[in-house]
PDB file of C-alpha atoms in Angstrom:
ATOM      1  CA  GLN A   2     118.630-126.906 125.936  1.00  0.00           C
ATOM      2  CA  GLY A   3     118.369-128.034 122.550  1.00  0.00           C
ATOM      3  CA  ILE A   4     116.291-124.518 121.210  1.00  0.00           C
ATOM      4  CA  ILE A   5     119.608-122.690 121.675  1.00  0.00           C
ATOM      5  CA  PRO A   6     122.277-124.327 120.206  1.00  0.00           C
ATOM      6  CA  ASN A   7     119.627-125.021 117.150  1.00  0.00           C
ATOM      7  CA  SER A   8     119.619-120.886 117.312  1.00  0.00           C
ATOM      8  CA  MET A   9     123.482-120.609 117.508  1.00  0.00           C
ATOM      9  CA  SER A  10     123.728-122.862 114.838  1.00  0.00           C
ATOM     10  CA  ASP A  11     120.994-120.702 112.620  1.00  0.00           C
ATOM     11  CA  ILE A  12     122.938-117.743 113.615  1.00  0.00           C
ATOM     12  CA  ASP A  13     126.017-119.436 112.411  1.00  0.00           C
ATOM     13  CA  THR A  14     125.053-120.451 109.410  1.00  0.00           C
ATOM     14  CA  ILE A  15     122.905-117.087 108.491  1.00  0.00           C
ATOM     15  CA  GLU A  16     126.147-115.299 109.147  1.00  0.00           C
ATOM     16  CA  ASN A  17     129.159-117.206 107.371  1.00  0.00           C
ATOM     17  CA  PRO A  18     128.012-115.748 104.068  1.00  0.00           C
ATOM     18  CA  ARG A  19     127.762-112.855 105.288  1.00  0.00           C
ATOM     19  CA  LYS A  20     130.892-112.437 107.008  1.00  0.00           C
ATOM     20  CA  ASP A  21     132.718-113.125 103.629  1.00  0.00           C
ATOM     21  CA  VAL A  22     130.588-109.954 102.858  1.00  0.00           C
ATOM     22  CA  MET A  23     131.312-107.834 105.864  1.00  0.00           C
ATOM     23  CA  ASP A  24     135.204-109.071 105.812  1.00  0.00           C
ATOM     24  CA  GLY A  25     135.479-107.915 102.149  1.00  0.00           C
ATOM     25  CA  LEU A  26     133.831-104.728 103.039  1.00  0.00           C
ATOM     26  CA  ASP A  27     136.159-104.294 105.444  1.00  0.00           C
ATOM     27  CA  GLN A  28     138.891-104.711 103.777  1.00  0.00           C
ATOM     28  CA  ARG A  29     137.863-102.843 100.978  1.00  0.00           C
ATOM     29  CA  VAL A  30     137.486 -99.610 103.620  1.00  0.00           C
ATOM     30  CA  LYS A  31     140.726-100.240 104.896  1.00  0.00           C
ATOM     31  CA  GLU A  32     142.644 -99.944 101.740  1.00  0.00           C
ATOM     32  CA  VAL A  33     140.535 -97.265 100.678  1.00  0.00           C
ATOM     33  CA  SER A  34     141.349 -95.919 103.897  1.00  0.00           C
ATOM     34  CA  ALA A  35     145.303 -96.482 103.212  1.00  0.00           C
ATOM     35  CA  GLY A  36     144.933 -94.377  99.570  1.00  0.00           C
ATOM     36  CA  ILE A  37     143.116 -91.637 101.249  1.00  0.00           C
ATOM     37  CA  SER A  38     146.343 -91.676 104.211  1.00  0.00           C
ATOM     38  CA  ILE A  39     148.927 -92.168 101.075  1.00  0.00           C
ATOM     39  CA  GLY A  40     147.191 -89.071  99.042  1.00  0.00           C
ATOM     40  CA  GLN A  41     147.222 -87.000 102.013  1.00  0.00           C
ATOM     41  CA  GLU A  42     150.927 -87.545 102.301  1.00  0.00           C
ATOM     42  CA  LYS A  43     151.310 -86.845  98.599  1.00  0.00           C
ATOM     43  CA  ILE A  44     149.456 -83.591  99.037  1.00  0.00           C
ATOM     44  CA  LYS A  45     151.219 -82.701 102.833  1.00  0.00           C
ATOM     45  CA  VAL A  46     154.507 -83.050 100.489  1.00  0.00           C
ATOM     46  CA  ILE A  47     153.423 -81.154  97.083  1.00  0.00           C
ATOM     47  CA  ALA A  48     152.356 -78.526  99.411  1.00  0.00           C
ATOM     48  CA  GLY A  49     155.265 -78.505 100.906  1.00  0.00           C
ATOM     49  CA  GLU A  50     156.971 -77.699  97.982  1.00  0.00           C
ATOM     50  CA  GLN A  51     154.489 -74.855  96.948  1.00  0.00           C
ATOM     51  CA  CYS A  52     154.754 -73.154 100.180  1.00  0.00           C
ATOM     52  CA  ALA A  53     158.465 -73.716 100.055  1.00  0.00           C
ATOM     53  CA  THR A  54     158.383 -72.299  96.030  1.00  0.00           C
ATOM     54  CA  ALA A  55     155.920 -69.693  96.812  1.00  0.00           C
ATOM     55  CA  ASP A  56     158.381 -68.632  99.916  1.00  0.00           C
ATOM     56  CA  GLU A  57     161.452 -68.357  97.685  1.00  0.00           C
ATOM     57  CA  LEU A  58     159.225 -66.320  94.984  1.00  0.00           C
ATOM     58  CA  TYR A  59     158.262 -64.055  97.645  1.00  0.00           C
ATOM     59  CA  ALA A  60     161.995 -63.530  98.656  1.00  0.00           C
ATOM     60  CA  ASP A  61     162.602 -62.985  95.299  1.00  0.00           C
ATOM     61  CA  ALA A  62     160.155 -60.420  95.139  1.00  0.00           C
ATOM     62  CA  GLN A  63     161.328 -58.860  98.184  1.00  0.00           C
ATOM     63  CA  THR A  64     165.215 -58.835  97.053  1.00  0.00           C
ATOM     64  CA  LYS A  65     164.183 -57.443  93.601  1.00  0.00           C
ATOM     65  CA  GLU A  66     162.081 -54.863  95.236  1.00  0.00           C
ATOM     66  CA  MET A  67     165.133 -53.819  97.114  1.00  0.00           C
ATOM     67  CA  VAL A  68     167.002 -52.954  94.857  1.00  0.00           C
ATOM     68  CA  PHE A  69     164.879 -51.771  92.658  1.00  0.00           C
ATOM     69  CA  GLU A  70     164.411 -49.173  95.569  1.00  0.00           C
ATOM     70  CA  GLU A  71     168.104 -48.706  96.444  1.00  0.00           C
ATOM     71  CA  ASP A  72     169.717 -49.053  93.197  1.00  0.00           C
ATOM     72  CA  ILE A  73     168.104 -49.044  90.156  1.00  0.00           C
ATOM     73  CA  SER A  74     165.181 -46.684  91.602  1.00  0.00           C
ATOM     74  CA  SER A  75     167.749 -44.191  92.604  1.00  0.00           C
ATOM     75  CA  ARG A  76     169.526 -43.837  89.657  1.00  0.00           C
ATOM     76  CA  ARG A  77     166.994 -43.093  87.251  1.00  0.00           C
ATOM     77  CA  LYS A  78     165.537 -40.341  89.358  1.00  0.00           C
ATOM     78  CA  SER A  79     169.465 -38.996  89.584  1.00  0.00           C
ATOM     79  CA  GLN A  80     169.040 -39.311  86.168  1.00  0.00           C
ATOM     80  CA  VAL A  81     165.483 -37.723  85.499  1.00  0.00           C
ATOM     81  CA  ASP A  82     167.066 -35.058  87.749  1.00  0.00           C
ATOM     82  CA  GLN A  83     169.800 -34.691  85.302  1.00  0.00           C
ATOM     83  CA  ASN A  84     167.553 -34.320  82.038  1.00  0.00           C
ATOM     84  CA  LYS A  85     165.485 -31.966  83.938  1.00  0.00           C
ATOM     85  CA  GLU A  86     168.358 -29.485  85.206  1.00  0.00           C
ATOM     86  CA  HIS A  87     169.661 -30.064  81.221  1.00  0.00           C
ATOM     87  CA  ILE A  88     166.385 -29.547  79.883  1.00  0.00           C
ATOM     88  CA  LEU A  89     165.496 -26.539  82.089  1.00  0.00           C
ATOM     89  CA  ASN A  90     169.056 -24.947  80.996  1.00  0.00           C
ATOM     90  CA  GLY A  91     168.155 -25.238  77.399  1.00  0.00           C
ATOM     91  CA  THR A  92     165.052 -23.885  77.644  1.00  0.00           C
ATOM     92  CA  ALA A  93     166.305 -20.827  79.285  1.00  0.00           C
ATOM     93  CA  ASP A  94     169.250 -21.061  76.726  1.00  0.00           C
ATOM     94  CA  TYR A  95     166.978 -20.980  74.193  1.00  0.00           C
ATOM     95  CA  ALA A  96     164.578 -18.541  75.520  1.00  0.00           C
ATOM     96  CA  ASN A  97     167.482 -15.731  75.339  1.00  0.00           C
ATOM     97  CA  THR A  98     168.771 -16.639  72.077  1.00  0.00           C
ATOM     98  CA  THR A  99     165.226 -16.132  71.302  1.00  0.00           C
ATOM     99  CA  LYS A 100     164.886 -12.881  73.281  1.00  0.00           C
ATOM    100  CA  TYR A 101     168.109 -11.599  71.533  1.00  0.00           C
ATOM    101  CA  ILE A 102     167.310 -12.586  68.275  1.00  0.00           C
ATOM    102  CA  LEU A 103     163.838 -10.904  68.422  1.00  0.00           C
ATOM    103  CA  SER A 104     165.465  -7.540  70.004  1.00  0.00           C
ATOM    104  CA  GLU A 105     168.384  -7.601  66.999  1.00  0.00           C
ATOM    105  CA  GLY A 106     165.219  -8.404  64.719  1.00  0.00           C
ATOM    106  CA  THR A 107     163.156  -5.520  66.070  1.00  0.00           C
ATOM    107  CA  ALA A 108     166.246  -2.796  66.114  1.00  0.00           C
ATOM    108  CA  GLN A 109     167.543  -3.649  62.694  1.00  0.00           C
ATOM    109  CA  THR A 110     163.526  -3.700  61.029  1.00  0.00           C
ATOM    110  CA  ASN A 111     163.494  -0.525  62.781  1.00  0.00           C
ATOM    111  CA  ASP A 112     167.037   0.655  61.167  1.00  0.00           C
ATOM    112  CA  LEU A 113     165.614  -0.034  58.154  1.00  0.00           C
ATOM    113  CA  LYS A 114     162.366   1.109  58.139  1.00  0.00           C
ATOM    114  CA  ASN A 115     164.589   4.700  58.989  1.00  0.00           C
ATOM    115  CA  LYS A 116     166.645   3.679  55.847  1.00  0.00           C
ATOM    116  CA  ILE A 117     164.375   3.146  53.237  1.00  0.00           C
ATOM    117  CA  GLY A 118     162.587   6.486  54.874  1.00  0.00           C
ATOM    118  CA  ASP A 119     166.015   8.633  54.476  1.00  0.00           C
ATOM    119  CA  PHE A 120     165.918   7.116  51.005  1.00  0.00           C
ATOM    120  CA  VAL A 121     162.262   8.146  50.571  1.00  0.00           C
ATOM    121  CA  MET A 122     162.759  11.576  51.621  1.00  0.00           C
ATOM    122  CA  ASN A 123     166.046  12.570  50.779  1.00  0.00           C
ATOM    123  CA  ASP A 124     167.534  11.234  47.863  1.00  0.00           C
ATOM    124  CA  ILE A 125     164.912  10.059  45.366  1.00  0.00           C
ATOM    125  CA  LYS A 126     162.674  13.047  47.398  1.00  0.00           C
ATOM    126  CA  ALA A 127     158.705  10.903  46.375  1.00  0.00           C
ATOM    127  CA  GLU A 128     156.978  13.632  48.078  1.00  0.00           C
ATOM    128  CA  GLU A 129     158.288  16.141  46.433  1.00  0.00           C
ATOM    129  CA  GLU A 130     156.726  17.530  43.329  1.00  0.00           C
ATOM    130  CA  ILE A 131     158.112  16.442  39.964  1.00  0.00           C
ATOM    131  CA  ALA A 132     159.943  18.744  38.126  1.00  0.00           C
ATOM    132  CA  PRO A 133     158.811  19.401  34.523  1.00  0.00           C
ATOM    133  CA  ASP A 134     161.590  17.571  31.777  1.00  0.00           C
ATOM    134  CA  PRO A 135     163.902  20.111  30.217  1.00  0.00           C
ATOM    135  CA  VAL A 136     163.088  20.855  26.436  1.00  0.00           C
ATOM    136  CA  ARG A 137     164.927  18.227  24.352  1.00  0.00           C
ATOM    137  CA  LEU A 138     167.648  19.749  22.705  1.00  0.00           C
ATOM    138  CA  SER A 139     167.001  19.624  18.568  1.00  0.00           C
ATOM    139  CA  LEU A 140     170.127  19.204  16.278  1.00  0.00           C
ATOM    140  CA  SER A 141     169.894  21.037  12.868  1.00  0.00           C
ATOM    141  CA  TYR A 142     171.258  18.343  10.278  1.00  0.00           C
ATOM    142  CA  SER A 143     170.843  17.668   6.863  1.00  0.00           C
ATOM    143  CA  GLU A 144     170.333  14.609   5.426  1.00  0.00           C
ATOM    144  CA  ASP A 145     171.741  14.947   2.175  1.00  0.00           C
ATOM    145  CA  PHE A 146     175.484  13.660   1.918  1.00  0.00           C
ATOM    146  CA  THR A 147     177.904  15.773  -0.118  1.00  0.00           C
ATOM    147  CA  SER A 148     180.537  13.565  -1.994  1.00  0.00           C
ATOM    148  CA  THR A 149     183.718  13.893  -1.073  1.00  0.00           C
ATOM    149  CA  PRO A 150     185.701  16.807  -2.939  1.00  0.00           C
ATOM    150  CA  THR A 151     188.533  15.981  -5.883  1.00  0.00           C
ATOM    151  CA  ASP A 152     192.199  15.185  -5.513  1.00  0.00           C
ATOM    152  CA  ASP A 153     192.592  18.711  -6.947  1.00  0.00           C
ATOM    153  CA  ALA A 154     189.704  20.589  -5.179  1.00  0.00           C
ATOM    154  CA  ILE A 155     192.013  19.165  -1.638  1.00  0.00           C
ATOM    155  CA  LEU A 156     194.908  19.940  -2.881  1.00  0.00           C
ATOM    156  CA  ARG A 157     194.959  23.766  -3.983  1.00  0.00           C
ATOM    157  CA  GLY A 158     196.366  25.952  -2.463  1.00  0.00           C
ATOM    158  CA  HIS A 159     198.920  24.279  -1.087  1.00  0.00           C
ATOM    159  CA  ASP A 160     202.756  24.751  -1.128  1.00  0.00           C
ATOM    160  CA  PHE A 161     203.957  21.076  -1.027  1.00  0.00           C
ATOM    161  CA  GLU A 162     207.848  21.244  -1.942  1.00  0.00           C
ATOM    162  CA  SER A 163     208.501  24.354   0.625  1.00  0.00           C
ATOM    163  CA  ASN A 164     206.365  22.157   3.326  1.00  0.00           C
ATOM    164  CA  ASP A 165     209.124  19.119   2.079  1.00  0.00           C
ATOM    165  CA  GLU A 166     211.875  21.698   2.734  1.00  0.00           C
ATOM    166  CA  MET A 167     210.396  22.697   6.264  1.00  0.00           C
ATOM    167  CA  ILE A 168     210.002  19.577   7.095  1.00  0.00           C
ATOM    168  CA  LEU A 169     213.367  17.882   5.672  1.00  0.00           C
ATOM    169  CA  SER A 170     215.424  20.990   7.506  1.00  0.00           C
ATOM    170  CA  ASN A 171     213.337  20.034  10.773  1.00  0.00           C
ATOM    171  CA  GLY A 172     214.719  16.276  10.631  1.00  0.00           C
ATOM    172  CA  HIS A 173     211.332  14.865   9.834  1.00  0.00           C
ATOM    173  CA  SER A 174     211.411  11.853   7.190  1.00  0.00           C
ATOM    174  CA  LYS A 175     209.190  12.788   3.673  1.00  0.00           C
ATOM    175  CA  GLY A 176     206.892  10.340   4.688  1.00  0.00           C
ATOM    176  CA  SER A 177     204.972  12.730   7.397  1.00  0.00           C
ATOM    177  CA  ILE A 178     204.414  15.066   4.642  1.00  0.00           C
ATOM    178  CA  PHE A 179     201.641  12.040   3.750  1.00  0.00           C
ATOM    179  CA  THR A 180     200.239  12.068   7.675  1.00  0.00           C
ATOM    180  CA  ASP A 181     199.911  16.020   7.206  1.00  0.00           C
ATOM    181  CA  ILE A 182     197.782  15.242   4.333  1.00  0.00           C
ATOM    182  CA  LYS A 183     196.246  12.491   5.750  1.00  0.00           C
ATOM    183  CA  SER A 184     194.545  14.840   8.916  1.00  0.00           C
ATOM    184  CA  LEU A 185     194.284  17.302   6.210  1.00  0.00           C
ATOM    185  CA  LEU A 186     192.139  15.696   3.881  1.00  0.00           C
ATOM    186  CA  LEU A 187     190.432  14.267   7.298  1.00  0.00           C
ATOM    187  CA  PHE A 188     189.854  18.123   8.579  1.00  0.00           C
ATOM    188  CA  ASN A 189     188.170  19.072   4.986  1.00  0.00           C
ATOM    189  CA  ALA A 190     186.097  16.302   4.993  1.00  0.00           C
ATOM    190  CA  SER A 191     184.167  17.559   8.427  1.00  0.00           C
ATOM    191  CA  GLN A 192     184.232  20.765   7.440  1.00  0.00           C
ATOM    192  CA  VAL A 193     182.171  19.552   4.399  1.00  0.00           C
ATOM    193  CA  LEU A 194     179.631  17.653   6.844  1.00  0.00           C
TER     194      LEU A 194
END
């Protein structure tokens, strides 16, 4: 019997210092386990918040997609259709206008061509032979100028007294004789030239 109690005592002696280590280790394991549990709970909370945020974003995206499909997309499609119709109508009008302008231009060009041909053939007779110029008229004249005759030569042969009486009897003034003399002088001068 002395051996067993001694062995038990020896075992207790050996176990006591290691028991403190094991208790410390056990305490550390429990603390780590508690920390892991706390971290797990925090992760669950964060994951839940992220899932809720993701669900909100998904719902918002679906709502915006529906709004785009039902409202914005249909309005833009309608605007595109209207613009397309407007462009097609404008293009057709432009094509008609261009066709009319080309037609009018062709008609006016042909008319101008005909008028030019008519002018060339009938008015200026461009294809007919040109007649020779008529002989130029020559005037005979003298380069020597005569002098004005003397007053006696101009007045010789005129009876001014009878002319005065005749003029007075016709009711003209005496000044008329000078007008007649001036006309006579001009006539004589032209005869000399």
